[in-house]
Amino acid sequence: MPDTSKRIYIFDTTLRDGEQSPGVSLNVEEKLKIAHQLARLGVDVIEAGFPIASPGDFEAVRAIAREVEGPVIAGLARINDRDIDRAWEALQEARRPRIHVFIATSDIHLKYKLRMTREEVLAAVRKGVARAKSYCQDVEFSPEDASRSDIDFLCQVLAAAIESGATVLNIPDTVGYATPAEFGHLIAEIRRRVPGIEKVQISVHCHNDLGLAVANSLAAIENGALQVEGAINGIGERAGNTALEELVMALYTRRDYYGCHTAIVTEEIYRTSKLVSSLTGMPVQYNKAIVGKNAFAHEAGIHQDGVLKERTTYEIMNPTMIGVVQSNIVLGKHSGRHALRSRLEELGFKLNEAELDKAFARFKELADRKKEISDRDLEAIVEHEVKQIPEKFALEHIHISTGNRVVPTATIGLRVGEELKEEAACGEGPVDAAFKAIDKITRIPVCLKSYTLNAVTGGKDAVGEVTVKVEYAGRVFIGRGISTDVLEASARAYVNAINKVVYEIGEENLQVLEA
Ligand code: KIV
Ligand code: ZN
């Protein structure tokens, strides 16, 4: 048995750096849902947001701090009084709060962005860390762009942060520039040169611009880092952050080499990845390590033969370890409510009676059109259509006439309270026609920003999963819909996005177009 006594702490920044991914915008409830799932996953720290950034960010950090038990809850702040005070305001009800302060240390950032001298940065670090410490015992300090900073100055800044009370020093490779050997060496040098370093925890935060974030984080661990920051599915600024599921499974699968362990409940990885992808609207690439659709798929005959004879010939991890559940029971149109409930429970979904009713109704509709309902179909039903916000508008019927020689026309029926409203419209294509007909009923002037269509499973009767992003009053809302008919899935997704606008903006604040 390898010695795995060294513990690595996992700091999740899906809700902060991850949410900075272009096009991603989560509301407070969605952030809470993800935070609860991260707690089930067993992360040590949840960076819940950047409280000064917006009232929405502030509210989300405050709600997570109040509600989520288990992990440390961190909030980000630039190293100035206003940011730090606001971060503390949001965090103070957390059972285990942490203020995370940062300022850049590279000459390029000092000269062009901060317009500060090194002495000014040093003074700001002393003052800011001390202020954060006056509120909160647990203070993390990050010298932004550390990997491109002058090492002597970097060490001076880190020493000042320790003297002022920092408990965690986080070394970011902000622009994903470092190579593994170089980054490992940087951590080793910091450990060798910074006075007092043995009193604090060393953390790393790597970006993936060159695809090296996980490799750099592992190199840092080999050189003494004890905390790794990252995001689920590797989302984050530009090319993203260290993909936590990859890092955790690398440490576990190669525990013989790294000699470390984490507190992650690996069986929750797959579910967390699906939840984050679904709420952020960021698909997971098929060949993504650990959580991609193809991560455990064997295509070549030789490989299939090998796996059938002995799984370990071509699989270094068992998919059940990350929570991919395999079942021999096939659900179809003759399956009852009880069978659906127990399958959903096996998949980890605990629905109340009303949610189960809704799931069962959608399951029956789908089973009428599709012979076998797969686990992925069930997950899509629950994630996209059951655990939803209140529906101001509900899709009743859709009729589309289209072809290469006709003008696409859509007739849509939406239930609005007790009333059934119907409208027809022509469009550039069938989806456009459907959305225009929906707009005529809702009269909410949303602007479609993106549209994605994916097949949930393979085959001619695959369920189509549509994600749309719409903009209203400068905010982005994500809607999702599924159906074996991709036009119906599109209409469901669009109506879902509009329902979110109504729910979040509030009916009384909506500007509705004249009829
Ligand atoms: O990439 C970065 O440098 C950051 C810091 C705020 C830690 O996200
Ligand atoms: Zn970052």
XYZ file of C-alpha atoms in Angstrom, residues 2-385:
384
model
C 1.508 3.411 -0.945
C 1.851 6.033 1.781
C -0.803 8.643 0.997
C -0.734 10.447 4.319
C -0.079 13.888 2.818
C -3.395 15.754 2.569
C -4.054 18.114 -0.340
C -6.739 20.757 0.204
C -9.129 21.528 -2.626
C -10.212 25.142 -3.099
C -13.053 25.424 -5.566
C -13.445 28.672 -7.499
C -16.180 27.551 -9.907
C -18.457 30.266 -8.521
C -15.862 33.044 -8.773
C -13.178 32.490 -11.441
C -15.426 29.889 -13.127
C -18.265 32.348 -13.309
C -15.891 34.793 -15.028
C -16.010 32.502 -18.098
C -17.297 34.486 -21.062
C -21.088 34.207 -21.368
C -21.625 32.643 -17.943
C -23.936 34.301 -15.478
C -25.475 32.461 -12.545
C -28.221 33.759 -10.304
C -28.223 33.406 -6.523
C -30.305 30.208 -6.522
C -28.115 28.564 -9.134
C -24.995 29.492 -7.166
C -26.535 28.073 -4.009
C -27.388 24.843 -5.812
C -23.796 24.498 -7.012
C -22.402 25.410 -3.579
C -24.491 22.702 -1.882
C -23.289 20.175 -4.445
C -19.667 21.281 -3.902
C -20.158 20.666 -0.184
C -21.441 17.147 -0.988
C -18.410 16.687 -3.230
C -16.234 17.403 -0.201
C -14.223 20.429 -1.341
C -12.352 22.145 1.490
C -12.987 25.728 0.403
C -15.689 27.290 -1.763
C -14.807 30.672 -3.228
C -18.373 31.921 -3.430
C -17.746 35.121 -5.387
C -16.334 38.624 -5.505
C -18.732 40.600 -3.274
C -17.773 44.096 -4.474
C -18.314 43.137 -8.131
C -22.123 43.472 -8.114
C -25.131 43.310 -5.780
C -25.874 39.846 -7.228
C -22.384 38.621 -6.341
C -22.708 40.067 -2.861
C -26.075 38.374 -2.280
C -24.789 35.033 -3.546
C -21.761 35.111 -1.235
C -23.959 36.096 1.695
C -26.513 33.344 0.976
C -23.805 30.693 0.610
C -22.077 31.896 3.788
C -25.377 31.594 5.680
C -26.553 28.305 4.278
C -23.721 26.066 3.226
C -22.122 24.013 5.966
C -18.871 22.107 5.835
C -16.354 23.887 3.619
C -14.640 27.180 4.393
C -16.463 29.954 2.497
C -14.150 32.480 0.846
C -14.891 35.825 -0.777
C -12.477 37.679 -3.055
C -11.354 41.292 -2.537
C -8.796 43.567 -4.142
C -6.414 44.867 -1.536
C -8.302 48.060 -0.711
C -10.558 49.026 2.191
C -13.860 49.096 0.289
C -13.394 45.644 -1.246
C -12.256 44.094 2.020
C -15.091 45.645 4.050
C -17.647 44.491 1.499
C -16.193 40.974 1.415
C -16.443 40.751 5.192
C -20.014 42.069 5.140
C -20.948 39.192 2.839
C -18.954 36.534 4.684
C -19.499 37.293 8.338
C -22.293 34.777 8.880
C -20.233 31.873 7.547
C -19.259 29.247 10.081
C -15.746 29.224 8.621
C -15.137 32.469 6.673
C -12.016 33.354 4.702
C -11.169 36.697 3.089
C -9.070 36.280 -0.053
C -7.170 39.456 -0.956
C -5.058 39.992 -4.039
C -2.855 42.519 -5.806
C -0.601 42.071 -8.811
C 3.174 41.856 -8.346
C 4.593 41.596 -11.881
C 6.296 44.676 -13.317
C 4.021 44.575 -16.340
C 0.917 44.807 -14.103
C 2.486 47.436 -11.847
C 3.447 49.648 -14.762
C 0.411 49.391 -17.038
C -2.494 48.315 -14.853
C -1.899 49.490 -11.293
C 0.463 52.382 -12.056
C 2.075 51.729 -8.681
C 5.668 51.373 -7.557
C 6.919 48.249 -5.809
C 7.072 50.165 -2.523
C 3.442 51.186 -2.912
C 2.420 47.582 -3.566
C 4.324 46.399 -0.488
C 2.625 49.016 1.653
C -0.803 48.081 0.249
C -0.167 44.399 1.041
C 0.746 45.187 4.651
C -2.267 47.435 5.143
C -4.775 45.231 3.281
C -3.815 41.912 4.857
C -3.865 43.525 8.303
C -7.328 44.976 7.650
C -8.666 41.608 6.478
C -7.109 40.001 9.550
C -8.861 42.489 11.823
C -12.142 40.956 10.620
C -11.284 37.354 10.033
C -8.732 34.902 11.381
C -8.395 33.096 8.017
C -6.835 35.359 5.355
C -5.563 34.203 1.982
C -3.236 36.442 -0.012
C -2.568 36.151 -3.763
C 0.166 38.026 -5.655
C -1.550 38.164 -9.042
C 0.657 37.238 -12.024
C 3.161 35.703 -9.574
C 4.735 33.462 -12.213
C 5.818 36.524 -14.250
C 6.942 38.533 -11.217
C 10.504 39.260 -10.208
C 11.261 36.503 -7.681
C 13.071 38.758 -5.201
C 10.176 41.193 -5.104
C 7.657 38.336 -4.974
C 9.395 36.847 -1.930
C 9.456 40.261 -0.242
C 5.705 40.679 -0.801
C 4.957 37.164 0.465
C 7.028 37.782 3.604
C 5.111 41.029 4.216
C 1.792 39.179 3.827
C 2.861 36.568 6.391
C 4.003 39.250 8.839
C 0.636 40.988 8.462
C -1.336 37.855 9.305
C -1.985 35.847 6.092
C -2.705 32.174 6.750
C -2.625 30.983 3.128
C -0.325 32.228 0.364
C -1.752 31.483 -3.049
C 0.634 31.589 -6.015
C -1.273 32.265 -9.247
C -0.098 31.538 -12.750
C -2.611 34.154 -13.819
C -2.004 34.026 -17.559
C -1.170 30.323 -17.826
C 2.415 31.077 -18.904
C 4.446 28.783 -16.657
C 5.690 25.320 -17.550
C 5.490 22.480 -15.004
C 9.215 22.336 -14.193
C 9.416 26.117 -13.908
C 6.326 26.401 -11.738
C 7.456 23.566 -9.463
C 10.807 25.350 -9.104
C 9.038 28.616 -8.214
C 7.199 26.894 -5.360
C 10.435 25.301 -4.158
C 12.202 28.694 -4.213
C 9.374 30.361 -2.312
C 9.619 27.641 0.342
C 13.373 28.137 0.526
C 13.462 31.919 0.566
C 10.396 33.374 2.290
C 10.831 33.875 6.046
C 7.932 32.408 8.035
C 6.674 30.291 5.123
C 6.467 27.210 7.371
C 3.674 28.936 9.348
C 1.322 29.218 6.363
C -0.206 26.986 3.750
C 1.054 27.307 0.165
C -1.667 27.253 -2.463
C -1.578 27.450 -6.268
C -4.008 28.809 -8.823
C -3.164 27.909 -12.416
C -4.781 29.035 -15.637
C -4.946 26.820 -18.678
C -3.887 29.073 -21.558
C -1.284 26.539 -22.700
C -3.249 23.515 -21.501
C -0.836 23.105 -18.567
C -2.967 24.078 -15.566
C -3.346 20.571 -14.120
C 0.286 19.665 -14.861
C 1.490 22.888 -13.223
C -0.670 22.263 -10.148
C 0.707 18.724 -9.828
C 4.261 20.039 -10.152
C 3.497 22.525 -7.381
C 2.231 19.708 -5.143
C 5.464 17.815 -5.743
C 7.279 20.887 -4.493
C 5.267 21.449 -1.344
C 1.986 23.177 -2.256
C -0.801 21.891 -0.031
C -3.818 23.656 -1.497
C -4.878 23.651 -5.148
C -7.399 26.041 -6.600
C -9.477 25.162 -9.618
C -12.937 24.830 -11.047
C -15.271 22.025 -12.013
C -14.907 21.174 -15.718
C -11.925 23.551 -15.742
C -14.073 26.597 -16.429
C -12.769 30.110 -15.761
C -11.240 33.199 -17.354
C -10.198 32.592 -21.006
C -9.061 28.947 -21.319
C -10.104 28.319 -17.733
C -8.573 27.061 -14.513
C -7.204 23.774 -13.258
C -9.952 21.181 -13.804
C -10.484 19.917 -10.272
C -11.884 16.547 -11.335
C -8.714 15.903 -13.354
C -6.407 16.935 -10.548
C -8.257 14.860 -7.947
C -8.384 11.740 -10.109
C -4.707 12.128 -11.059
C -3.798 12.269 -7.364
C -5.994 9.265 -6.639
C -5.095 7.088 -9.618
C -1.370 7.835 -9.220
C -1.318 7.839 -5.408
C 1.612 5.435 -5.746
C 3.549 8.329 -7.314
C 2.200 11.450 -5.564
C 1.638 9.891 -2.120
C -1.272 12.239 -1.363
C -4.979 12.116 -0.676
C -7.850 14.609 -0.745
C -11.208 14.656 1.042
C -13.125 14.590 -2.235
C -16.028 12.148 -2.493
C -15.108 11.050 -5.998
C -18.514 9.425 -6.596
C -19.984 12.957 -6.643
C -17.691 14.169 -9.450
C -19.858 13.236 -12.397
C -23.023 14.718 -10.891
C -21.203 17.951 -10.005
C -19.828 18.229 -13.518
C -23.298 17.751 -15.041
C -24.829 20.313 -12.708
C -22.177 22.934 -13.453
C -22.411 22.341 -17.180
C -26.168 22.534 -17.137
C -26.430 25.698 -15.012
C -23.608 27.580 -16.716
C -24.659 26.498 -20.199
C -21.040 25.481 -20.893
C -20.941 22.069 -22.557
C -18.240 19.585 -21.585
C -16.132 18.605 -24.583
C -16.670 14.937 -25.550
C -13.051 13.912 -25.069
C -12.562 15.834 -21.814
C -10.635 13.741 -19.290
C -12.719 12.171 -16.491
C -16.130 13.713 -17.244
C -16.329 13.864 -21.061
C -18.912 11.685 -22.781
C -16.123 9.618 -24.378
C -13.866 9.412 -21.326
C -14.807 5.764 -20.747
C -15.995 4.837 -24.266
C -14.004 2.247 -26.193
C -14.397 2.405 -29.954
C -11.630 0.272 -31.467
C -12.434 -3.433 -31.708
C -9.137 -4.399 -30.081
C -9.881 -2.134 -27.138
C -13.458 -3.386 -26.749
C -12.216 -6.953 -26.830
C -9.573 -6.191 -24.208
C -12.023 -4.419 -21.876
C -14.525 -7.266 -22.154
C -11.816 -9.750 -21.193
C -10.358 -7.594 -18.437
C -11.450 -3.997 -17.798
C -8.024 -2.826 -16.646
C -6.452 -3.563 -20.048
C -7.636 -0.162 -21.271
C -9.225 1.498 -18.237
C -7.079 3.078 -15.537
C -10.120 4.213 -13.560
C -13.449 2.599 -12.909
C -16.254 4.916 -14.104
C -18.253 4.071 -10.960
C -15.531 5.842 -8.970
C -16.588 9.187 -10.390
C -20.268 8.350 -9.968
C -21.190 7.078 -13.426
C -23.907 4.575 -12.522
C -24.448 1.591 -14.780
C -27.728 -0.265 -14.668
C -29.184 -3.266 -16.456
C -32.773 -2.103 -15.970
C -34.179 -0.443 -19.057
C -37.020 2.006 -18.600
C -39.610 2.352 -21.341
C -43.251 3.216 -21.869
C -44.507 0.362 -19.696
C -42.448 1.433 -16.702
C -44.399 2.877 -13.810
C -43.902 5.711 -11.390
C -42.313 3.442 -8.829
C -39.658 2.185 -11.271
C -38.918 5.762 -12.290
C -38.589 6.882 -8.670
C -36.177 4.103 -7.760
C -34.054 4.632 -10.888
C -33.872 8.360 -10.166
C -32.858 7.605 -6.598
C -30.094 5.333 -7.854
C -28.930 8.235 -9.998
C -28.861 10.425 -6.886
C -31.993 12.525 -7.489
C -34.318 12.930 -4.523
C -37.528 14.453 -5.845
C -40.542 15.586 -3.851
C -44.015 14.362 -4.931
C -44.730 17.369 -7.165
C -41.358 17.051 -8.866
C -41.859 13.328 -9.342
C -45.264 13.982 -10.929
C -43.655 16.377 -13.365
C -40.770 14.007 -14.110
C -43.198 11.130 -14.645
C -45.338 13.147 -17.057
C -42.295 14.138 -19.136
C -40.940 10.591 -18.928
C -44.221 9.190 -20.353
C -44.263 11.767 -23.149
C -40.722 10.812 -24.063
C -41.331 7.066 -23.753
C -44.165 7.360 -26.277
C -41.648 8.530 -28.846
C -38.519 6.662 -27.789
C -38.302 2.937 -27.037
C -35.685 2.976 -24.323
C -35.099 5.825 -21.914
C -31.449 5.982 -20.879
C -29.978 7.322 -17.657
C -28.703 10.353 -19.569
C -32.265 11.033 -20.771
C -33.503 10.839 -17.180
C -30.780 13.191 -15.989
C -31.737 15.625 -18.738
C -35.417 15.465 -17.734
C -34.635 16.203 -14.088
C -31.945 18.802 -14.602
C -33.629 20.703 -17.391
C -37.300 20.348 -16.829
